[in-house]
């Protein structure tokens, strides 16, 4: 997946000279997960700009660059570090188009690794989608495969809106054959992963793989789950989601985000508002525990939704 993201950067930087990359160690080192490996040699150290360890400063610089006509891609070495740039992302990125009366566009991409890794500790296991979802003017997408990672990043770079692209730290080494020809993915569109008829399972990012693992068990037990990777965390693709719920009449949301104020809570609220009459069972949500992520591996696993919990939840919903 990291190579797919790198391909997206190379293609867009070749196509458009206003596209540039800003972040810690993105230049000579090639990025902490090698997404920008070799880009400094290709495009020069002004378009692939190494920065000091100062997220608030270089994110603010990215916003200013976007205001003046560039298309910066700001990499957070870890998504948790971007909390230091929360003011720039919320008060500047999301709002400047509005507060300037439309005088400025902010075509900036903010991307980087996040999620619960393998014993990275609490501060390096942040899921910032819940922090950013309430910011007006900000779009959010989460990639989950090499194919959609490349397509979503290319679409985000071309967008006139500020877009946050969430990449999961455990998915960078996923392998998949992707097309040689150019393609992009729609930023506002969910992906049908597995068609089914009995229950809709909505998920994104790493949890897609926990859900698909659970789906194998469910099929063996005689269930027919429909799995949708929502991909667009803001706005939700309520057309695809609603079409599925109207078919299955049951819905389960599975996320790695925190339960309180998470993406699942917002999604469940939207489902209740829009599709209540189509449901034959209460919408259910499985989320991470509301605790700092422990360092110990066994405790870390206990805070995150596991496939067995997904199987049990579907069995309960379908009773």
mmCIF file of C-alpha atoms in Angstrom:
data_model
loop_
_atom_site.group_PDB
_atom_site.id
_atom_site.type_symbol
_atom_site.label_atom_id
_atom_site.label_comp_id
_atom_site.label_asym_id
_atom_site.label_seq_id
_atom_site.Cartn_x
_atom_site.Cartn_y
_atom_site.Cartn_z
ATOM 1 C CA UNK A 1 0.000 0.000 0.000
ATOM 2 C CA UNK A 2 2.859 2.416 0.713
ATOM 3 C CA UNK A 3 4.022 1.941 -2.877
ATOM 4 C CA UNK A 4 0.512 2.714 -4.175
ATOM 5 C CA UNK A 5 0.502 5.961 -2.191
ATOM 6 C CA UNK A 6 3.979 6.753 -3.524
ATOM 7 C CA UNK A 7 2.779 6.123 -7.091
ATOM 8 C CA UNK A 8 -0.109 8.526 -6.519
ATOM 9 C CA UNK A 9 2.307 11.224 -5.350
ATOM 10 C CA UNK A 10 4.653 10.711 -8.316
ATOM 11 C CA UNK A 11 1.812 10.796 -10.843
ATOM 12 C CA UNK A 12 0.210 13.933 -9.398
ATOM 13 C CA UNK A 13 3.525 15.772 -8.932
ATOM 14 C CA UNK A 14 4.472 14.955 -12.534
ATOM 15 C CA UNK A 15 1.082 16.073 -13.823
ATOM 16 C CA UNK A 16 0.781 19.277 -11.769
ATOM 17 C CA UNK A 17 3.804 21.428 -10.794
ATOM 18 C CA UNK A 18 1.817 23.039 -7.964
ATOM 19 C CA UNK A 19 1.657 19.741 -6.030
ATOM 20 C CA UNK A 20 4.271 19.569 -3.274
ATOM 21 C CA UNK A 21 4.941 17.565 -0.107
ATOM 22 C CA UNK A 22 5.731 18.895 3.357
ATOM 23 C CA UNK A 23 6.638 17.009 6.521
ATOM 24 C CA UNK A 24 9.229 15.525 8.841
ATOM 25 C CA UNK A 25 11.753 13.258 7.096
ATOM 26 C CA UNK A 26 9.782 13.210 3.822
ATOM 27 C CA UNK A 27 12.880 14.230 1.817
ATOM 28 C CA UNK A 28 16.166 12.348 1.919
ATOM 29 C CA UNK A 29 14.861 9.735 4.382
ATOM 30 C CA UNK A 30 11.787 9.035 2.224
ATOM 31 C CA UNK A 31 9.187 9.282 4.975
ATOM 32 C CA UNK A 32 8.731 7.147 8.073
ATOM 33 C CA UNK A 33 6.786 4.560 6.010
ATOM 34 C CA UNK A 34 8.622 5.228 2.702
ATOM 35 C CA UNK A 35 5.678 6.863 0.941
ATOM 36 C CA UNK A 36 7.999 9.611 -0.347
ATOM 37 C CA UNK A 37 11.042 7.425 -1.036
ATOM 38 C CA UNK A 38 13.028 8.905 -3.942
ATOM 39 C CA UNK A 39 10.696 11.872 -4.439
ATOM 40 C CA UNK A 40 13.263 14.462 -3.349
ATOM 41 C CA UNK A 41 15.673 13.202 -6.014
ATOM 42 C CA UNK A 42 12.913 13.337 -8.646
ATOM 43 C CA UNK A 43 11.370 16.696 -7.828
ATOM 44 C CA UNK A 44 13.908 18.583 -5.708
ATOM 45 C CA UNK A 45 13.998 19.532 -2.054
ATOM 46 C CA UNK A 46 11.676 22.531 -2.449
ATOM 47 C CA UNK A 47 8.777 20.417 -3.695
ATOM 48 C CA UNK A 48 9.560 17.641 -1.182
ATOM 49 C CA UNK A 49 10.310 19.766 1.835
ATOM 50 C CA UNK A 50 11.857 18.383 5.006
ATOM 51 C CA UNK A 51 10.619 20.297 8.033
ATOM 52 C CA UNK A 52 11.608 20.678 11.678
ATOM 53 C CA UNK A 53 9.622 18.775 14.303
ATOM 54 C CA UNK A 54 6.941 21.469 14.465
ATOM 55 C CA UNK A 55 3.547 20.245 13.270
ATOM 56 C CA UNK A 56 1.742 23.514 13.988
ATOM 57 C CA UNK A 57 4.284 25.464 11.921
ATOM 58 C CA UNK A 58 4.514 23.266 8.836
ATOM 59 C CA UNK A 59 0.759 22.610 8.725
ATOM 60 C CA UNK A 60 0.198 26.357 8.894
ATOM 61 C CA UNK A 61 2.763 26.788 6.129
ATOM 62 C CA UNK A 62 0.821 24.244 4.070
ATOM 63 C CA UNK A 63 -2.402 26.217 4.555
ATOM 64 C CA UNK A 64 -0.654 29.409 3.432
ATOM 65 C CA UNK A 65 0.789 27.633 0.398
ATOM 66 C CA UNK A 66 -2.690 26.370 -0.532
ATOM 67 C CA UNK A 67 -4.106 29.901 -0.204
ATOM 68 C CA UNK A 68 -1.504 31.128 -2.709
ATOM 69 C CA UNK A 69 -2.222 28.484 -5.336
ATOM 70 C CA UNK A 70 -0.121 25.428 -4.441
ATOM 71 C CA UNK A 71 -1.516 21.965 -3.669
ATOM 72 C CA UNK A 72 0.453 20.832 -0.636
ATOM 73 C CA UNK A 73 0.335 17.310 0.781
ATOM 74 C CA UNK A 74 1.202 17.545 4.471
ATOM 75 C CA UNK A 75 2.440 14.311 6.033
ATOM 76 C CA UNK A 76 2.111 13.757 9.744
ATOM 77 C CA UNK A 77 4.784 11.253 10.782
ATOM 78 C CA UNK A 78 2.095 9.886 13.104
ATOM 79 C CA UNK A 79 -1.482 11.111 13.162
ATOM 80 C CA UNK A 80 -1.256 11.654 16.918
ATOM 81 C CA UNK A 81 1.317 14.375 16.343
ATOM 82 C CA UNK A 82 -1.174 16.380 14.279
ATOM 83 C CA UNK A 83 -3.033 17.281 17.464
ATOM 84 C CA UNK A 84 -0.301 19.917 17.751
ATOM 85 C CA UNK A 85 -1.683 21.397 14.512
ATOM 86 C CA UNK A 86 -5.347 21.195 15.514
ATOM 87 C CA UNK A 87 -5.730 24.975 15.418
ATOM 88 C CA UNK A 88 -4.355 25.167 11.879
ATOM 89 C CA UNK A 89 -6.533 22.252 10.702
ATOM 90 C CA UNK A 90 -9.744 23.518 12.310
ATOM 91 C CA UNK A 91 -9.589 27.316 12.309
ATOM 92 C CA UNK A 92 -7.597 27.643 9.075
ATOM 93 C CA UNK A 93 -7.999 24.562 6.828
ATOM 94 C CA UNK A 94 -11.682 24.054 7.348
ATOM 95 C CA UNK A 95 -12.891 27.630 7.678
ATOM 96 C CA UNK A 96 -10.776 29.996 5.559
ATOM 97 C CA UNK A 97 -12.757 29.475 2.358
ATOM 98 C CA UNK A 98 -15.866 30.580 4.247
ATOM 99 C CA UNK A 99 -14.354 33.283 6.445
ATOM 100 C CA UNK A 100 -12.612 34.888 3.457
ATOM 101 C CA UNK A 101 -15.922 35.151 1.643
ATOM 102 C CA UNK A 102 -14.713 32.673 -0.970
ATOM 103 C CA UNK A 103 -11.559 34.656 -1.774
ATOM 104 C CA UNK A 104 -9.333 31.714 -0.865
ATOM 105 C CA UNK A 105 -9.532 28.009 -1.629
ATOM 106 C CA UNK A 106 -7.588 25.587 0.545
ATOM 107 C CA UNK A 107 -6.749 22.573 -1.688
ATOM 108 C CA UNK A 108 -4.587 20.873 0.942
ATOM 109 C CA UNK A 109 -4.226 17.172 1.777
ATOM 110 C CA UNK A 110 -3.283 16.107 5.289
ATOM 111 C CA UNK A 111 -2.293 12.452 5.498
ATOM 112 C CA UNK A 112 -0.340 10.006 7.614
ATOM 113 C CA UNK A 113 -0.377 6.811 9.658
ATOM 114 C CA UNK A 114 -2.741 6.328 12.554
ATOM 115 C CA UNK A 115 -4.765 3.675 14.335
ATOM 116 C CA UNK A 116 -3.805 1.008 16.828
ATOM 117 C CA UNK A 117 -0.544 -0.623 15.737
ATOM 118 C CA UNK A 118 1.375 -3.380 17.429
ATOM 119 C CA UNK A 119 2.445 -2.112 20.839
ATOM 120 C CA UNK A 120 3.046 1.494 19.846
ATOM 121 C CA UNK A 121 1.653 2.797 23.124
ATOM 122 C CA UNK A 122 -1.199 5.189 23.830
ATOM 123 C CA UNK A 123 0.187 8.356 22.223
ATOM 124 C CA UNK A 124 1.094 6.573 18.965
ATOM 125 C CA UNK A 125 -2.241 4.708 18.727
ATOM 126 C CA UNK A 126 -4.555 7.654 18.160
ATOM 127 C CA UNK A 127 -7.626 7.580 15.940
ATOM 128 C CA UNK A 128 -8.083 11.230 15.051
ATOM 129 C CA UNK A 129 -11.149 10.841 12.842
ATOM 130 C CA UNK A 130 -13.337 11.472 15.901
ATOM 131 C CA UNK A 131 -11.399 14.669 16.670
ATOM 132 C CA UNK A 132 -11.697 16.069 13.140
ATOM 133 C CA UNK A 133 -15.223 15.030 12.128
ATOM 134 C CA UNK A 134 -16.935 18.103 13.606
ATOM 135 C CA UNK A 135 -14.727 20.640 11.777
ATOM 136 C CA UNK A 136 -16.819 22.508 9.167
ATOM 137 C CA UNK A 137 -15.398 22.459 5.643
ATOM 138 C CA UNK A 138 -13.143 19.436 6.129
ATOM 139 C CA UNK A 139 -13.505 16.185 4.177
ATOM 140 C CA UNK A 140 -12.225 12.880 5.569
ATOM 141 C CA UNK A 141 -11.480 9.558 3.860
ATOM 142 C CA UNK A 142 -9.913 6.340 5.133
ATOM 143 C CA UNK A 143 -8.044 4.025 2.754
ATOM 144 C CA UNK A 144 -7.981 0.274 3.327
ATOM 145 C CA UNK A 145 -6.438 -1.324 0.219
ATOM 146 C CA UNK A 146 -3.585 -0.442 -2.155
ATOM 147 C CA UNK A 147 -6.189 0.196 -4.878
ATOM 148 C CA UNK A 148 -8.311 2.682 -2.954
ATOM 149 C CA UNK A 149 -5.263 4.232 -1.238
ATOM 150 C CA UNK A 150 -3.912 5.369 -4.599
ATOM 151 C CA UNK A 151 -7.283 6.374 -6.015
ATOM 152 C CA UNK A 152 -8.370 8.314 -2.937
ATOM 153 C CA UNK A 153 -5.050 10.149 -2.552
ATOM 154 C CA UNK A 154 -5.109 11.240 -6.203
ATOM 155 C CA UNK A 155 -8.696 12.442 -5.826
ATOM 156 C CA UNK A 156 -7.833 14.269 -2.594
ATOM 157 C CA UNK A 157 -4.916 16.093 -4.251
ATOM 158 C CA UNK A 158 -7.175 17.240 -7.107
ATOM 159 C CA UNK A 159 -9.983 18.346 -4.785
ATOM 160 C CA UNK A 160 -10.541 22.048 -4.128
ATOM 161 C CA UNK A 161 -11.431 21.175 -0.519
ATOM 162 C CA UNK A 162 -9.123 20.378 2.405
ATOM 163 C CA UNK A 163 -9.061 16.583 2.734
ATOM 164 C CA UNK A 164 -7.698 14.443 5.567
ATOM 165 C CA UNK A 165 -6.583 10.993 4.363
ATOM 166 C CA UNK A 166 -6.349 8.422 7.148
ATOM 167 C CA UNK A 167 -3.898 5.579 6.573
ATOM 168 C CA UNK A 168 -3.606 2.705 9.035
ATOM 169 C CA UNK A 169 -0.183 1.900 10.376
ATOM 170 C CA UNK A 170 -0.782 -1.867 10.015
ATOM 171 C CA UNK A 171 -1.947 -1.740 6.383
ATOM 172 C CA UNK A 172 1.116 -0.251 4.657
ATOM 173 C CA UNK A 173 2.454 -3.691 3.684
ATOM 174 C CA UNK A 174 -0.796 -4.957 2.157
ATOM 175 C CA UNK A 175 -0.275 -6.311 -1.364
ATOM 176 C CA UNK A 176 -2.694 -6.123 -4.281
ATOM 177 C CA UNK A 177 -2.406 -5.840 -8.055
ATOM 178 C CA UNK A 178 -3.591 -2.422 -9.181
ATOM 179 C CA UNK A 179 -4.157 -1.129 -12.727
ATOM 180 C CA UNK A 180 -1.252 0.282 -14.718
ATOM 181 C CA UNK A 181 -3.529 2.879 -16.280
ATOM 182 C CA UNK A 182 -4.559 5.975 -14.349
ATOM 183 C CA UNK A 183 -7.662 5.890 -12.145
ATOM 184 C CA UNK A 184 -9.127 7.827 -9.248
ATOM 185 C CA UNK A 185 -11.692 6.894 -6.587
ATOM 186 C CA UNK A 186 -14.632 9.102 -5.637
ATOM 187 C CA UNK A 187 -14.043 10.832 -2.290
ATOM 188 C CA UNK A 188 -17.720 10.589 -1.306
ATOM 189 C CA UNK A 189 -18.422 6.976 -2.264
ATOM 190 C CA UNK A 190 -18.529 3.817 -0.161
ATOM 191 C CA UNK A 191 -17.263 0.477 -1.501
ATOM 192 C CA UNK A 192 -19.317 -2.702 -1.627
ATOM 193 C CA UNK A 193 -16.919 -5.363 -0.326
ATOM 194 C CA UNK A 194 -19.292 -8.336 -0.049
ATOM 195 C CA UNK A 195 -22.928 -8.383 -1.228
ATOM 196 C CA UNK A 196 -25.343 -10.073 1.162
ATOM 197 C CA UNK A 197 -28.985 -10.185 2.200
ATOM 198 C CA UNK A 198 -29.361 -10.584 5.976
ATOM 199 C CA UNK A 199 -27.411 -7.811 7.721
ATOM 200 C CA UNK A 200 -25.428 -4.750 6.629
ATOM 201 C CA UNK A 201 -21.984 -4.398 8.225
ATOM 202 C CA UNK A 202 -20.476 -0.932 7.832
ATOM 203 C CA UNK A 203 -16.770 -0.547 8.519
ATOM 204 C CA UNK A 204 -13.575 1.168 7.362
ATOM 205 C CA UNK A 205 -9.778 1.011 7.475
ATOM 206 C CA UNK A 206 -8.222 -1.920 9.371
ATOM 207 C CA UNK A 207 -11.573 -3.161 10.688
ATOM 208 C CA UNK A 208 -12.487 -4.136 7.116
ATOM 209 C CA UNK A 209 -10.205 -7.147 7.577
ATOM 210 C CA UNK A 210 -11.607 -8.091 10.985
ATOM 211 C CA UNK A 211 -15.091 -7.922 9.464
ATOM 212 C CA UNK A 212 -14.140 -10.081 6.471
ATOM 213 C CA UNK A 213 -12.565 -12.617 8.833
ATOM 214 C CA UNK A 214 -15.809 -12.675 10.810
ATOM 215 C CA UNK A 215 -17.826 -12.919 7.559
ATOM 216 C CA UNK A 216 -16.160 -16.251 6.719
ATOM 217 C CA UNK A 217 -17.291 -17.650 10.065
ATOM 218 C CA UNK A 218 -20.783 -16.208 9.624
ATOM 219 C CA UNK A 219 -21.166 -17.752 6.160
ATOM 220 C CA UNK A 220 -20.150 -21.142 7.573
ATOM 221 C CA UNK A 221 -22.876 -20.678 10.182
ATOM 222 C CA UNK A 222 -25.481 -19.958 7.509
ATOM 223 C CA UNK A 223 -25.598 -16.158 7.632
ATOM 224 C CA UNK A 224 -25.319 -13.883 4.593
ATOM 225 C CA UNK A 225 -23.775 -10.556 5.674
ATOM 226 C CA UNK A 226 -23.362 -7.568 3.345
ATOM 227 C CA UNK A 227 -20.067 -5.744 4.006
ATOM 228 C CA UNK A 228 -19.550 -2.099 3.042
ATOM 229 C CA UNK A 229 -16.313 -0.158 3.472
ATOM 230 C CA UNK A 230 -17.684 3.362 3.999
ATOM 231 C CA UNK A 231 -14.305 4.965 2.992
ATOM 232 C CA UNK A 232 -15.771 8.481 3.150
ATOM 233 C CA UNK A 233 -15.905 9.383 6.840
ATOM 234 C CA UNK A 234 -17.229 12.861 6.084
ATOM 235 C CA UNK A 235 -19.621 13.102 4.362
ATOM 236 C CA UNK A 236 -21.158 9.623 4.644
ATOM 237 C CA UNK A 237 -22.357 7.939 1.447
ATOM 238 C CA UNK A 238 -25.939 7.611 2.686
ATOM 239 C CA UNK A 239 -27.149 6.537 -0.768
ATOM 240 C CA UNK A 240 -25.115 3.301 -0.724
ATOM 241 C CA UNK A 241 -25.689 2.764 2.994
ATOM 242 C CA UNK A 242 -29.435 3.344 2.710
ATOM 243 C CA UNK A 243 -29.798 1.083 -0.324
ATOM 244 C CA UNK A 244 -28.191 -1.740 1.658
ATOM 245 C CA UNK A 245 -30.267 -1.171 4.804
ATOM 246 C CA UNK A 246 -33.475 -1.172 2.750
ATOM 247 C CA UNK A 247 -32.450 -4.626 1.510
ATOM 248 C CA UNK A 248 -31.214 -6.228 4.773
ATOM 249 C CA UNK A 249 -33.214 -4.243 7.396
ATOM 250 C CA UNK A 250 -30.404 -4.754 9.935
ATOM 251 C CA UNK A 251 -27.147 -2.859 10.436
ATOM 252 C CA UNK A 252 -23.952 -3.250 12.430
ATOM 253 C CA UNK A 253 -21.204 -0.603 12.502
ATOM 254 C CA UNK A 254 -17.680 -1.853 13.258
ATOM 255 C CA UNK A 255 -14.928 0.687 13.917
ATOM 256 C CA UNK A 256 -11.554 1.051 15.589
ATOM 257 C CA UNK A 257 -12.487 4.561 16.702
ATOM 258 C CA UNK A 258 -13.458 5.278 20.319
ATOM 259 C CA UNK A 259 -17.063 4.579 21.255
ATOM 260 C CA UNK A 260 -17.771 8.019 22.724
ATOM 261 C CA UNK A 261 -18.080 10.649 19.995
ATOM 262 C CA UNK A 262 -16.665 8.334 17.339
ATOM 263 C CA UNK A 263 -17.482 7.845 13.666
ATOM 264 C CA UNK A 264 -19.789 4.975 14.617
ATOM 265 C CA UNK A 265 -21.860 7.221 16.879
ATOM 266 C CA UNK A 266 -22.298 9.773 14.078
ATOM 267 C CA UNK A 267 -23.091 7.063 11.538
ATOM 268 C CA UNK A 268 -25.633 5.380 13.791
ATOM 269 C CA UNK A 269 -27.310 8.747 14.380
ATOM 270 C CA UNK A 270 -27.509 9.354 10.608
ATOM 271 C CA UNK A 271 -28.997 5.873 10.094
ATOM 272 C CA UNK A 272 -31.660 6.482 12.767
ATOM 273 C CA UNK A 273 -32.515 9.881 11.249
ATOM 274 C CA UNK A 274 -32.770 8.624 7.677
ATOM 275 C CA UNK A 275 -33.635 4.905 7.710
ATOM 276 C CA UNK A 276 -35.468 4.210 10.964
ATOM 277 C CA UNK A 277 -38.567 2.848 9.226
ATOM 278 C CA UNK A 278 -36.453 0.383 7.230
ATOM 279 C CA UNK A 279 -34.923 -1.275 10.310
ATOM 280 C CA UNK A 280 -36.190 -4.499 11.870
ATOM 281 C CA UNK A 281 -33.649 -4.345 14.711
ATOM 282 C CA UNK A 282 -31.875 -1.528 16.584
ATOM 283 C CA UNK A 283 -28.691 -0.325 14.824
ATOM 284 C CA UNK A 284 -25.666 -1.709 16.674
ATOM 285 C CA UNK A 285 -22.128 -0.349 16.947
ATOM 286 C CA UNK A 286 -18.919 -2.105 17.979
ATOM 287 C CA UNK A 287 -16.117 0.313 18.883
ATOM 288 C CA UNK A 288 -12.822 0.436 20.743
ATOM 289 C CA UNK A 289 -12.875 0.821 24.496
ATOM 290 C CA UNK A 290 -12.805 4.369 25.901
ATOM 291 C CA UNK A 291 -9.350 3.915 27.408
ATOM 292 C CA UNK A 292 -5.802 4.892 26.422
ATOM 293 C CA UNK A 293 -4.415 2.063 24.284
ATOM 294 C CA UNK A 294 -2.264 -0.172 26.523
ATOM 295 C CA UNK A 295 1.283 -1.135 25.555
ATOM 296 C CA UNK A 296 0.884 -4.810 26.568
ATOM 297 C CA UNK A 297 -0.190 -6.804 23.493
ATOM 298 C CA UNK A 298 -2.923 -8.819 25.227
ATOM 299 C CA UNK A 299 -4.450 -5.700 26.749
ATOM 300 C CA UNK A 300 -4.117 -3.827 23.452
ATOM 301 C CA UNK A 301 -6.116 -6.584 21.697
ATOM 302 C CA UNK A 302 -8.774 -6.380 24.421
ATOM 303 C CA UNK A 303 -9.430 -2.694 23.668
ATOM 304 C CA UNK A 304 -10.061 -3.271 19.929
ATOM 305 C CA UNK A 305 -13.008 -5.083 18.289
ATOM 306 C CA UNK A 306 -12.095 -8.681 17.413
ATOM 307 C CA UNK A 307 -13.739 -10.981 14.801
ATOM 308 C CA UNK A 308 -15.408 -13.155 17.460
ATOM 309 C CA UNK A 309 -17.233 -10.095 18.823
ATOM 310 C CA UNK A 310 -18.474 -9.270 15.310
ATOM 311 C CA UNK A 311 -19.798 -12.822 14.854
ATOM 312 C CA UNK A 312 -21.616 -12.651 18.220
ATOM 313 C CA UNK A 313 -23.117 -9.249 17.410
ATOM 314 C CA UNK A 314 -24.476 -10.425 14.047
ATOM 315 C CA UNK A 315 -25.980 -13.530 15.645
ATOM 316 C CA UNK A 316 -27.693 -11.309 18.225
ATOM 317 C CA UNK A 317 -29.013 -8.874 15.590
ATOM 318 C CA UNK A 318 -30.384 -11.684 13.400
ATOM 319 C CA UNK A 319 -32.208 -13.540 16.158
#
